[in-house]
Coordinates of C-alpha atoms in Angstrom, one line a residue:
Chain A
M1 CA 87.9 85.6 105.8
K2 CA 88.4 86.5 101.6
T3 CA 91.8 86.8 100.0
W4 CA 93.2 87.5 96.9
V5 CA 96.0 87.2 94.8
F6 CA 97.3 88.8 91.9
S7 CA 99.0 87.7 89.0
T8 CA 100.8 88.6 86.1
E9 CA 101.2 85.9 83.4
S10 CA 104.4 85.5 80.8
D11 CA 104.4 82.7 78.2
G12 CA 101.4 80.7 79.6
E13 CA 102.9 80.8 83.1
A14 CA 101.1 82.8 86.3
A15 CA 103.6 84.8 88.3
G16 CA 106.0 83.2 91.4
S17 CA 104.6 85.3 93.7
A18 CA 100.8 84.7 93.1
L19 CA 101.8 80.9 93.3
E20 CA 103.6 82.2 96.5
G21 CA 100.6 83.7 97.7
L22 CA 98.1 81.9 97.3
T23 CA 100.3 78.8 99.3
K24 CA 100.6 81.6 101.8
A25 CA 96.7 82.8 101.9
R26 CA 95.5 79.2 101.8
E27 CA 96.7 79.2 105.7
F28 CA 94.3 82.0 106.5
G29 CA 91.4 79.4 105.3
G30 CA 88.1 81.3 104.1
E31 CA 87.7 82.2 100.0
L32 CA 90.4 82.3 98.3
G33 CA 90.2 83.9 94.7
A34 CA 92.9 85.8 92.1
I35 CA 93.2 88.2 89.9
L36 CA 94.7 87.4 86.9
V37 CA 96.3 90.3 84.2
G38 CA 97.6 88.7 81.0
A39 CA 96.3 86.4 78.1
G40 CA 94.6 83.9 80.7
S41 CA 96.3 81.0 79.7
D42 CA 94.7 77.0 80.6
A43 CA 98.0 76.6 82.1
A44 CA 98.1 79.7 83.7
L45 CA 94.3 79.3 85.1
A46 CA 95.0 76.1 85.7
Q47 CA 98.3 76.7 88.3
L48 CA 96.0 79.2 90.6
G49 CA 93.7 77.0 90.6
S50 CA 96.1 74.4 91.5
H51 CA 98.1 77.0 94.5
G52 CA 94.4 77.1 95.9
A53 CA 92.2 79.7 94.1
T54 CA 88.7 78.7 93.2
T55 CA 88.1 81.7 91.3
V56 CA 90.1 84.0 89.3
L57 CA 88.7 87.5 88.0
H58 CA 90.2 87.9 84.5
A59 CA 91.9 90.6 82.3
A60 CA 93.6 90.9 79.3
E61 CA 97.5 92.5 79.3
D62 CA 96.2 95.6 77.2
N63 CA 94.9 97.1 80.0
S64 CA 96.5 100.3 81.7
S65 CA 97.0 99.7 85.1
A66 CA 94.2 102.9 85.8
V67 CA 91.8 100.2 84.1
I68 CA 92.9 97.3 86.1
A69 CA 92.9 99.4 89.3
A70 CA 89.2 100.5 88.7
G71 CA 88.0 97.6 87.7
I72 CA 89.7 95.5 90.5
A73 CA 88.0 98.7 92.7
L74 CA 84.4 97.6 90.6
A75 CA 85.3 93.9 92.3
V76 CA 86.2 94.4 95.6
E77 CA 83.3 97.2 96.1
A78 CA 80.4 93.6 95.1
E79 CA 82.8 91.1 96.5
Q80 CA 84.4 93.0 99.9
P81 CA 87.9 90.9 99.8
D82 CA 89.2 91.4 103.5
L83 CA 92.9 91.5 101.9
L84 CA 94.8 91.8 98.5
I85 CA 97.9 90.3 98.3
F86 CA 100.5 91.6 95.4
G87 CA 103.9 91.1 94.2
T88 CA 107.2 93.4 93.5
G89 CA 106.9 93.2 89.6
N90 CA 106.2 96.6 88.3
L91 CA 102.6 95.9 87.3
D92 CA 101.8 94.7 90.6
R93 CA 103.0 98.1 92.3
D94 CA 101.3 100.0 89.5
V95 CA 98.2 98.4 89.5
A96 CA 98.4 97.9 94.7
G97 CA 99.1 101.8 94.3
R98 CA 96.3 102.6 92.2
L99 CA 94.1 100.7 93.9
S100 CA 95.3 101.8 97.3
A101 CA 94.4 105.2 96.4
R102 CA 90.8 105.0 94.7
L103 CA 90.1 102.8 97.8
G104 CA 91.5 105.4 100.4
K105 CA 92.8 102.5 102.2
P106 CA 96.3 101.8 102.7
V107 CA 99.3 99.9 101.0
L108 CA 101.9 97.9 103.4
A109 CA 104.7 97.2 100.6
N110 CA 107.9 95.2 101.6
A111 CA 106.2 92.0 103.7
V112 CA 107.9 89.1 104.6
D113 CA 105.1 88.0 106.4
V114 CA 101.5 88.4 106.8
T115 CA 99.7 86.9 109.9
V116 CA 95.7 87.1 110.6
E117 CA 94.7 86.6 114.6
G118 CA 90.6 87.4 114.6
D119 CA 90.0 90.7 112.5
T120 CA 93.4 91.6 112.4
L121 CA 95.7 91.8 110.4
R122 CA 99.6 92.4 110.8
V123 CA 102.7 92.5 108.0
A124 CA 106.1 92.2 108.9
N125 CA 108.7 94.1 107.3
E126 CA 112.6 94.0 107.5
I127 CA 114.1 97.4 107.3
L128 CA 117.6 98.8 107.8
G129 CA 118.9 95.9 105.2
G130 CA 117.0 93.4 107.1
S131 CA 118.3 94.0 110.4
T132 CA 115.3 95.2 111.9
L133 CA 111.9 93.6 111.7
V134 CA 108.8 96.3 111.9
V135 CA 105.1 94.9 112.9
T136 CA 102.1 96.7 111.5
E137 CA 98.7 96.0 111.8
F138 CA 96.1 97.9 109.2
A139 CA 93.7 100.3 111.3
G140 CA 91.5 101.6 107.9
G141 CA 89.1 98.7 107.3
S142 CA 89.1 96.4 104.3
P143 CA 90.4 95.7 102.5
A144 CA 93.9 95.5 103.5
I145 CA 96.8 95.6 100.8
V146 CA 99.9 93.9 100.9
I147 CA 103.2 93.7 98.1
T148 CA 105.2 90.6 99.5
R149 CA 108.6 90.6 99.1
P150 CA 109.6 87.5 96.9
K151 CA 110.1 84.2 97.9
V152 CA 109.6 84.6 101.3
F153 CA 106.4 82.1 101.5
A154 CA 107.2 78.7 99.8
A155 CA 104.6 78.0 96.6
E156 CA 103.0 74.2 96.7
P157 CA 100.5 73.4 95.1
S158 CA 97.6 71.3 97.0
G159 CA 95.5 69.9 94.3
Q160 CA 92.4 71.6 94.0
S161 CA 90.5 71.8 91.0
A162 CA 90.4 74.4 87.8
P163 CA 88.8 78.1 88.9
V164 CA 85.4 79.9 88.2
V165 CA 86.8 82.5 85.7
T166 CA 85.0 85.7 85.6
A167 CA 86.1 88.5 83.1
M168 CA 86.9 91.5 85.0
E169 CA 85.1 94.9 84.1
T170 CA 87.2 96.9 82.1
P171 CA 85.2 100.7 83.0
E172 CA 86.2 103.9 80.7
L173 CA 88.1 106.2 83.1
G174 CA 88.9 109.0 79.9
H175 CA 92.1 110.8 80.8
A176 CA 93.3 108.8 83.5
D177 CA 93.7 105.9 80.8
A178 CA 95.7 108.2 78.0
V179 CA 98.4 105.4 77.7
E180 CA 99.4 102.8 75.0
T181 CA 102.5 100.3 75.0
L182 CA 103.7 100.6 71.6
S183 CA 106.2 98.1 71.1
Q184 CA 108.0 95.5 73.7
H185 CA 111.5 95.0 73.2
A186 CA 114.0 91.7 74.9
E187 CA 117.2 92.0 76.4
V188 CA 118.1 88.6 76.2
S189 CA 121.1 87.7 78.7
E190 CA 123.0 84.3 78.3
G191 CA 123.4 82.6 80.4
P192 CA 121.3 79.9 83.4
D193 CA 118.1 82.1 85.3
L194 CA 119.5 84.2 87.9
E195 CA 116.1 83.5 89.9
A196 CA 116.4 79.1 89.8
A197 CA 120.7 79.3 90.1
N198 CA 122.1 77.4 92.9
I199 CA 125.3 79.6 92.2
V200 CA 125.6 83.1 91.6
V201 CA 128.4 85.5 90.8
S202 CA 127.3 89.3 91.0
G203 CA 129.4 92.0 90.3
G204 CA 129.1 95.6 91.4
R205 CA 130.3 99.4 90.2
G206 CA 134.1 97.8 91.9
M207 CA 134.2 96.3 88.5
G208 CA 135.3 99.4 87.0
D209 CA 134.0 99.1 83.5
E210 CA 131.5 96.8 81.4
A211 CA 134.7 95.2 80.0
R212 CA 136.2 94.4 83.2
F213 CA 132.7 93.1 84.4
G214 CA 132.8 90.2 81.7
V215 CA 135.6 87.9 83.9
L216 CA 133.1 87.8 86.2
G217 CA 130.6 85.7 82.9
E218 CA 133.5 83.6 82.9
L219 CA 133.6 82.9 86.5
A220 CA 130.3 82.2 86.4
G221 CA 131.1 79.4 83.7
L222 CA 133.8 77.8 85.8
L223 CA 131.6 77.9 88.6
G224 CA 128.1 77.1 86.5
G225 CA 126.4 79.3 87.8
A226 CA 125.0 82.7 86.8
V227 CA 126.0 86.2 86.6
G228 CA 124.3 89.1 89.1
A229 CA 124.5 92.5 89.5
T230 CA 123.5 96.0 91.6
R231 CA 121.6 98.3 90.3
A232 CA 124.4 100.7 89.6
V233 CA 125.8 98.2 87.3
V234 CA 122.1 98.2 86.0
D235 CA 121.6 101.4 85.4
A236 CA 125.6 102.3 84.0
G237 CA 124.3 100.0 81.4
W238 CA 126.7 97.1 81.5
V239 CA 124.3 94.6 82.2
P240 CA 120.5 94.3 81.6
Y241 CA 117.5 94.9 84.3
S242 CA 117.2 91.2 84.1
L243 CA 120.3 90.2 86.3
Q244 CA 119.8 93.2 88.8
V245 CA 119.9 91.5 92.4
G246 CA 118.6 93.8 95.3
Q247 CA 115.4 95.4 96.5
T248 CA 114.0 96.8 93.2
G249 CA 116.0 93.8 91.4
K250 CA 115.8 89.8 91.7
T251 CA 115.5 88.2 95.4
V252 CA 118.3 85.2 95.2
K253 CA 118.8 82.5 97.3
P254 CA 121.6 80.4 96.3
D255 CA 123.4 77.9 97.8
L256 CA 126.5 80.0 97.0
Y257 CA 126.6 83.7 96.3
V258 CA 130.2 85.6 95.3
A259 CA 130.1 89.4 95.6
C260 CA 133.0 90.8 93.2
G261 CA 133.5 95.0 94.1
I262 CA 129.8 95.0 95.8
S263 CA 130.2 97.3 98.9
G264 CA 127.1 95.9 100.2
A265 CA 124.5 98.7 99.9
M266 CA 120.6 98.0 102.1
Q267 CA 119.7 97.9 98.9
H268 CA 121.6 94.8 97.5
L269 CA 121.8 92.9 100.6
V270 CA 117.8 92.2 100.8
G271 CA 118.5 90.8 97.4
M272 CA 121.0 88.1 98.2
K273 CA 121.4 88.2 102.6
D274 CA 119.7 84.5 102.8
S275 CA 122.0 83.3 100.3
T276 CA 123.8 79.8 102.1
T277 CA 127.5 80.8 101.6
I278 CA 128.8 84.0 100.3
I279 CA 132.1 84.9 99.5
S280 CA 133.0 88.7 98.8
I281 CA 135.8 90.7 97.8
N282 CA 135.8 94.4 98.1
K283 CA 139.1 96.6 98.7
D284 CA 137.2 98.4 101.3
A285 CA 137.9 96.7 104.8
E286 CA 134.6 99.0 106.0
A287 CA 132.7 97.6 103.4
P288 CA 129.1 96.1 104.4
I289 CA 129.3 93.4 102.9
F290 CA 131.9 91.9 104.9
G291 CA 128.7 92.0 108.2
V292 CA 127.0 89.5 106.3
S293 CA 130.3 87.2 104.4
D294 CA 131.6 83.8 105.0
L295 CA 134.4 84.8 103.8
G296 CA 135.8 88.1 102.5
I297 CA 138.6 89.1 100.9
V298 CA 140.0 92.4 101.4
G299 CA 142.0 93.5 98.1
D300 CA 141.6 94.2 94.9
V301 CA 139.1 92.8 92.1
H302 CA 141.1 92.8 89.8
T303 CA 143.7 90.6 90.3
V304 CA 141.8 88.2 93.0
V305 CA 139.1 87.0 90.6
P306 CA 142.0 86.8 87.4
A307 CA 144.1 84.6 89.6
L308 CA 140.8 82.7 90.7
V309 CA 139.8 82.3 87.2
E310 CA 143.2 80.8 86.0
A311 CA 143.5 78.8 89.4
L312 CA 139.9 77.3 88.3
K313 CA 140.9 76.6 84.7
A314 CA 144.2 74.9 85.8
R315 CA 142.4 72.4 87.6
G316 CA 139.8 71.5 85.0
Chain B
M1 CA 105.1 123.6 80.3
K2 CA 104.6 123.7 84.0
I3 CA 106.5 120.7 85.7
V4 CA 106.7 119.1 89.4
V5 CA 109.3 117.3 90.8
C6 CA 109.1 115.3 93.9
V7 CA 111.6 115.1 95.8
K8 CA 112.8 113.8 99.2
Q9 CA 114.7 114.6 101.6
I10 CA 116.0 111.8 104.0
P11 CA 118.8 111.0 106.8
D12 CA 122.2 111.0 105.7
P13 CA 122.2 107.3 104.4
A14 CA 126.0 107.1 105.5
S15 CA 125.0 106.7 108.9
P16 CA 123.0 104.4 110.6
Y17 CA 119.3 105.2 111.1
Q18 CA 117.3 105.3 114.4
L19 CA 114.2 105.2 115.2
D20 CA 112.1 106.6 117.8
P21 CA 111.4 104.6 120.6
E22 CA 108.2 105.3 120.9
S23 CA 106.4 106.3 118.1
Y24 CA 108.8 103.9 116.2
F25 CA 109.0 106.6 113.3
V26 CA 112.4 107.3 111.8
V27 CA 114.1 109.7 113.2
R28 CA 114.9 113.0 110.8
P29 CA 117.9 114.8 112.3
N30 CA 118.1 118.4 111.2
D31 CA 120.6 118.0 108.5
Q32 CA 118.7 115.9 106.4
V33 CA 119.8 115.4 102.7
L34 CA 118.6 115.0 99.0
D35 CA 117.9 111.2 98.4
D36 CA 120.2 110.4 96.0
T37 CA 117.4 108.6 93.4
D38 CA 115.9 112.2 93.0
R39 CA 118.2 113.2 91.6
Y40 CA 117.5 111.8 88.5
G41 CA 114.1 113.0 88.0
V42 CA 115.0 116.6 88.9
E43 CA 117.9 115.8 85.6
V44 CA 114.7 114.9 83.2
A45 CA 112.7 117.7 84.2
L46 CA 115.9 120.5 83.6
Q47 CA 116.5 118.6 80.5
L48 CA 113.0 118.5 79.1
A49 CA 112.7 122.4 80.3
D50 CA 115.7 123.3 77.9
E51 CA 114.5 121.5 75.4
L52 CA 110.8 123.2 75.5
G53 CA 112.7 126.9 76.3
D54 CA 110.6 129.4 77.8
D55 CA 107.7 128.0 78.6
A56 CA 108.6 125.8 80.7
S57 CA 109.7 125.5 84.0
V58 CA 110.6 123.7 87.1
T59 CA 109.3 123.3 90.8
L60 CA 110.2 120.7 93.2
L61 CA 107.6 119.4 95.4
S62 CA 108.5 117.9 99.0
M63 CA 106.8 116.8 102.0
S64 CA 109.1 117.6 105.1
P65 CA 107.7 117.6 108.3
G66 CA 111.1 118.8 110.0
G67 CA 111.9 122.7 109.2
S68 CA 115.5 121.9 107.6
Q69 CA 115.7 122.7 103.7
Q70 CA 119.3 121.5 103.0
G71 CA 118.2 118.7 101.0
I72 CA 115.8 121.3 98.6
R73 CA 119.0 123.8 98.3
Q74 CA 120.8 120.5 96.9
A75 CA 118.1 119.6 95.0
L76 CA 117.3 124.3 93.6
A77 CA 121.3 124.0 92.8
M78 CA 120.9 122.1 89.7
G79 CA 118.7 124.9 88.0
A80 CA 114.8 123.8 89.3
D81 CA 113.4 127.9 89.5
G82 CA 111.8 126.9 92.9
A83 CA 110.2 124.8 95.9
I84 CA 106.9 124.2 96.7
L85 CA 107.6 122.5 100.4
I86 CA 104.6 121.1 102.5
E87 CA 106.1 121.7 106.4
D88 CA 103.6 120.5 108.7
E89 CA 104.4 118.3 112.2
T90 CA 100.8 116.5 111.8
L91 CA 102.6 115.3 109.0
R92 CA 105.1 113.4 110.8
G93 CA 105.0 109.5 110.1
A94 CA 102.3 109.9 107.2
D95 CA 101.5 106.4 105.7
A96 CA 102.3 106.3 101.8
L97 CA 99.0 107.2 101.1
T98 CA 98.6 110.1 102.9
T99 CA 101.8 111.4 101.8
S100 CA 100.4 110.9 98.0
Q101 CA 97.2 113.1 98.9
V102 CA 99.6 115.6 100.4
L103 CA 101.6 115.6 97.2
A104 CA 98.6 115.2 94.9
A105 CA 96.7 118.3 96.1
A106 CA 100.0 120.4 95.9
A107 CA 100.7 119.5 92.3
T108 CA 96.8 120.0 91.4
R109 CA 97.0 123.3 92.9
A110 CA 100.1 124.4 91.1
E111 CA 99.0 123.2 87.9
A112 CA 101.2 120.9 87.1
D113 CA 101.5 119.5 83.3
L114 CA 103.9 117.2 84.2
V115 CA 104.8 115.1 87.8
I116 CA 108.1 113.9 87.7
A117 CA 109.6 111.2 90.7
G118 CA 111.8 108.5 91.5
T119 CA 110.9 105.5 91.9
E120 CA 111.0 104.9 95.0
S121 CA 112.4 106.4 98.2
T122 CA 115.5 104.7 99.5
D123 CA 114.9 105.3 103.5
G124 CA 111.0 104.1 102.9
Y125 CA 111.1 102.8 100.1
T126 CA 107.3 101.6 99.6
G127 CA 107.3 101.8 95.6
V128 CA 103.8 102.6 95.4
V129 CA 103.8 106.8 95.6
P130 CA 103.9 107.9 91.7
Q131 CA 101.2 105.2 91.1
Q132 CA 99.4 106.9 93.6
V133 CA 99.3 110.4 92.9
A134 CA 98.8 109.7 89.4
E135 CA 95.2 108.1 90.7
L136 CA 94.4 111.0 92.7
M137 CA 94.9 113.4 90.2
G138 CA 93.4 111.6 87.6
V139 CA 96.0 111.2 85.1
P140 CA 97.8 108.6 83.5
A141 CA 101.0 107.1 85.0
L142 CA 104.1 106.0 83.3
T143 CA 106.2 104.6 85.3
F144 CA 109.7 103.0 85.4
A145 CA 110.9 104.7 82.7
R146 CA 114.8 104.4 81.9
K147 CA 114.5 106.8 78.8
V148 CA 112.5 109.8 78.8
E149 CA 111.4 111.8 75.1
H150 CA 109.0 114.4 74.7
V151 CA 107.5 113.6 71.3
D152 CA 104.5 115.9 69.9
G153 CA 103.1 117.1 73.2
K154 CA 103.4 113.3 74.5
I155 CA 105.9 111.7 77.0
R156 CA 107.3 108.8 75.2
I157 CA 109.3 106.1 77.7
E158 CA 111.3 103.5 77.8
R159 CA 109.7 101.1 80.6
Q160 CA 111.8 99.1 82.0
T161 CA 109.9 95.2 82.5
Q162 CA 111.8 91.9 83.1
A163 CA 112.2 90.6 79.5
G164 CA 113.1 93.9 78.6
Y165 CA 111.9 96.7 77.9
D166 CA 108.6 99.0 76.5
V167 CA 108.2 101.6 74.7
V168 CA 105.4 103.6 76.1
E169 CA 103.2 106.9 75.5
G170 CA 101.2 109.1 77.8
A171 CA 98.8 112.0 76.9
L172 CA 100.1 115.4 79.3
P173 CA 98.7 115.9 82.2
A174 CA 101.0 112.5 83.7
V175 CA 102.6 111.1 85.8
L176 CA 106.4 110.2 85.3
S177 CA 108.8 107.8 87.9
V178 CA 112.3 106.9 86.3
T179 CA 114.8 104.8 87.8
S180 CA 118.1 105.9 88.4
G181 CA 119.7 104.8 84.9
V182 CA 117.5 107.4 83.4
V183 CA 120.3 110.5 82.9
E184 CA 123.4 111.4 84.4
P185 CA 122.6 114.2 87.0
R186 CA 124.4 117.4 87.2
Y187 CA 126.4 118.8 90.1
P188 CA 125.7 121.7 91.0
T189 CA 127.7 124.4 89.9
F190 CA 129.3 127.0 92.4
K191 CA 126.7 129.9 90.8
G192 CA 124.1 127.3 90.6
I193 CA 124.8 127.1 94.8
M194 CA 125.0 130.3 95.2
Q195 CA 121.9 131.0 93.3
A196 CA 119.7 128.5 94.9
K197 CA 119.9 130.7 98.4
S198 CA 117.7 133.1 96.7
K199 CA 115.2 131.0 95.2
P200 CA 111.5 131.1 96.1
V201 CA 110.3 128.7 98.3
E202 CA 106.2 128.3 99.1
T203 CA 105.6 127.0 102.4
L204 CA 101.8 125.1 102.7
T205 CA 100.7 123.5 105.4
A206 CA 98.4 120.0 105.2
A207 CA 95.4 121.9 105.7
D208 CA 96.5 124.7 102.9
L209 CA 95.9 121.6 100.6
G210 CA 92.7 120.8 102.4
V211 CA 94.1 117.1 103.8
T212 CA 93.1 116.0 106.8
P213 CA 96.2 113.1 107.7
D214 CA 94.4 109.5 108.1
V215 CA 96.0 107.0 110.8
R216 CA 95.4 103.9 108.9
Q217 CA 98.2 101.1 110.2
K218 CA 99.6 101.2 113.4
I219 CA 103.4 99.9 114.3
V220 CA 103.2 97.3 117.0
S221 CA 106.4 96.3 117.0
V222 CA 110.1 96.9 116.5
E223 CA 112.8 94.3 117.0
A224 CA 116.6 93.7 116.2
V225 CA 116.8 90.7 113.3
E226 CA 119.1 88.0 114.6
G227 CA 121.5 88.6 111.5
R228 CA 124.2 86.7 110.1
Q229 CA 127.0 86.5 111.4
A230 CA 130.3 87.6 109.3
G231 CA 133.1 85.0 109.2
D232 CA 136.6 85.6 108.3
I233 CA 137.4 88.4 106.6
I234 CA 141.3 88.6 105.2
E235 CA 143.3 90.8 103.5
D236 CA 144.5 89.8 100.2
D237 CA 148.2 88.7 100.4
G238 CA 148.4 87.8 96.7
E239 CA 146.9 84.3 97.7
G240 CA 143.5 85.4 98.7
Y241 CA 142.0 83.4 95.9
L242 CA 143.7 80.2 97.4
R243 CA 141.4 81.1 100.3
I244 CA 138.7 81.3 98.0
I245 CA 139.4 77.9 96.6
E246 CA 139.8 76.0 99.5
K247 CA 136.0 78.1 100.7
L248 CA 134.6 76.6 97.5
E249 CA 136.1 72.8 98.2
E250 CA 134.1 73.2 101.5
V251 CA 130.8 73.9 100.6
K252 CA 131.5 71.6 97.6
V253 CA 131.3 73.5 94.8
V254 CA 135.1 71.8 93.0

């Protein structure tokens, strides 16, 4: 068994999804390697090594996804890995998709578990908002390409030494590579980090507008939590994408999740349903969010949330 | 410029999905609707075509094993010029790669300069089809766009990133995937709905495109997940916030 795990790098850190994937892949035994796209800092390499990667195939991040996929395809041909694990990040999806088409192998996405039994690789994924578990077997030959959901595997170091680093071959592709990043922009959001927070106060379209969404920042501040949002709120431009919880955003598992004006679309539920305690406020008694809530208040967020804020302030 | 927009007809998300007990495929009723996330791609295409004038056309492209065209007519009513439908029973339950092979072959056959798609469908959400189509066509992919411009014969986008956004530019032909924040999709007008009924819809099979569906994955089991149970759901009587405070005390947050 030979497994490779894909990682991006940001500020000298390997991707959390990669450390989770490496930890999981240690269960399979055999050879374990990583693919790193980024600066290739010693710190990121050490993280990959300590989580089990004995080799790292490295490419600089100014390569297009087409070039990276082609480079990985060359390495796959030479080294014949059985399994490639990606996270849900945008570059992960770009590279996994292109690589799949290049190799003629399927991608199984949204994996919550990967199992190996002899030569058989199976992936479990949750569909229909997490209500149904589907197990799918790869039947197209190696390598199997898997995109895993965030935080389904715990990341734990195993104390190994620094990995052997190889530079990825980056072939000339012509037109497929005719894409260029002109500039990069940061949109900073204030407050604690959403993914690490023990308490998350999240809002949906039901908050009305950007100004009225603001009260959630106040509530999060009083509770010592972070602010999250649904895709609709991010799409409307009220808050940056970094605050999005759900299928195409972040997956959170805080001790407490407070859902305000959120109906609970399947795509949102997969990002928060594993929170320990869920409290929700929504005017529609039929909203699916109530199906996963420990406490649900059927009411107007514009009266319930301000009353809650005032009461918390009064307690000091 | 020939713009091809990939659209998908899906079971109405308002009603619970059913899985066929034998094949495990999603049961697709005859009255499927346009995937809401595809309206953004259609709108981006229509805006680009308006800007480019008479030399631009917008063609919808959809793979649909069943015979319903309701969702396609919804997108035609927004203003697309025509549609290409790949209707083929052998494509029922096709994986993402087979879907991409069909879409890439059809887009190439249509001589597309720009192929637009959503980032992922609402029903399957594998989220890799635009990238697979780009690879199969041998063109660059501009993905996760939250803003799209046509600049000097190239496509320039704001690509959504964890930190914020990147400005990325690509040469045509290209594949473009758009988020649902990119534009405000128009609603079909009455005139649009009437015109949609007579717009050309070409139907093709996988064989017409030289694609042979391949089985590369097999569903081995489907089971219900023990979900979490709903707790107390109460009507707010003006003191709902006090119940929240009680709960916060119970879980020791305050």
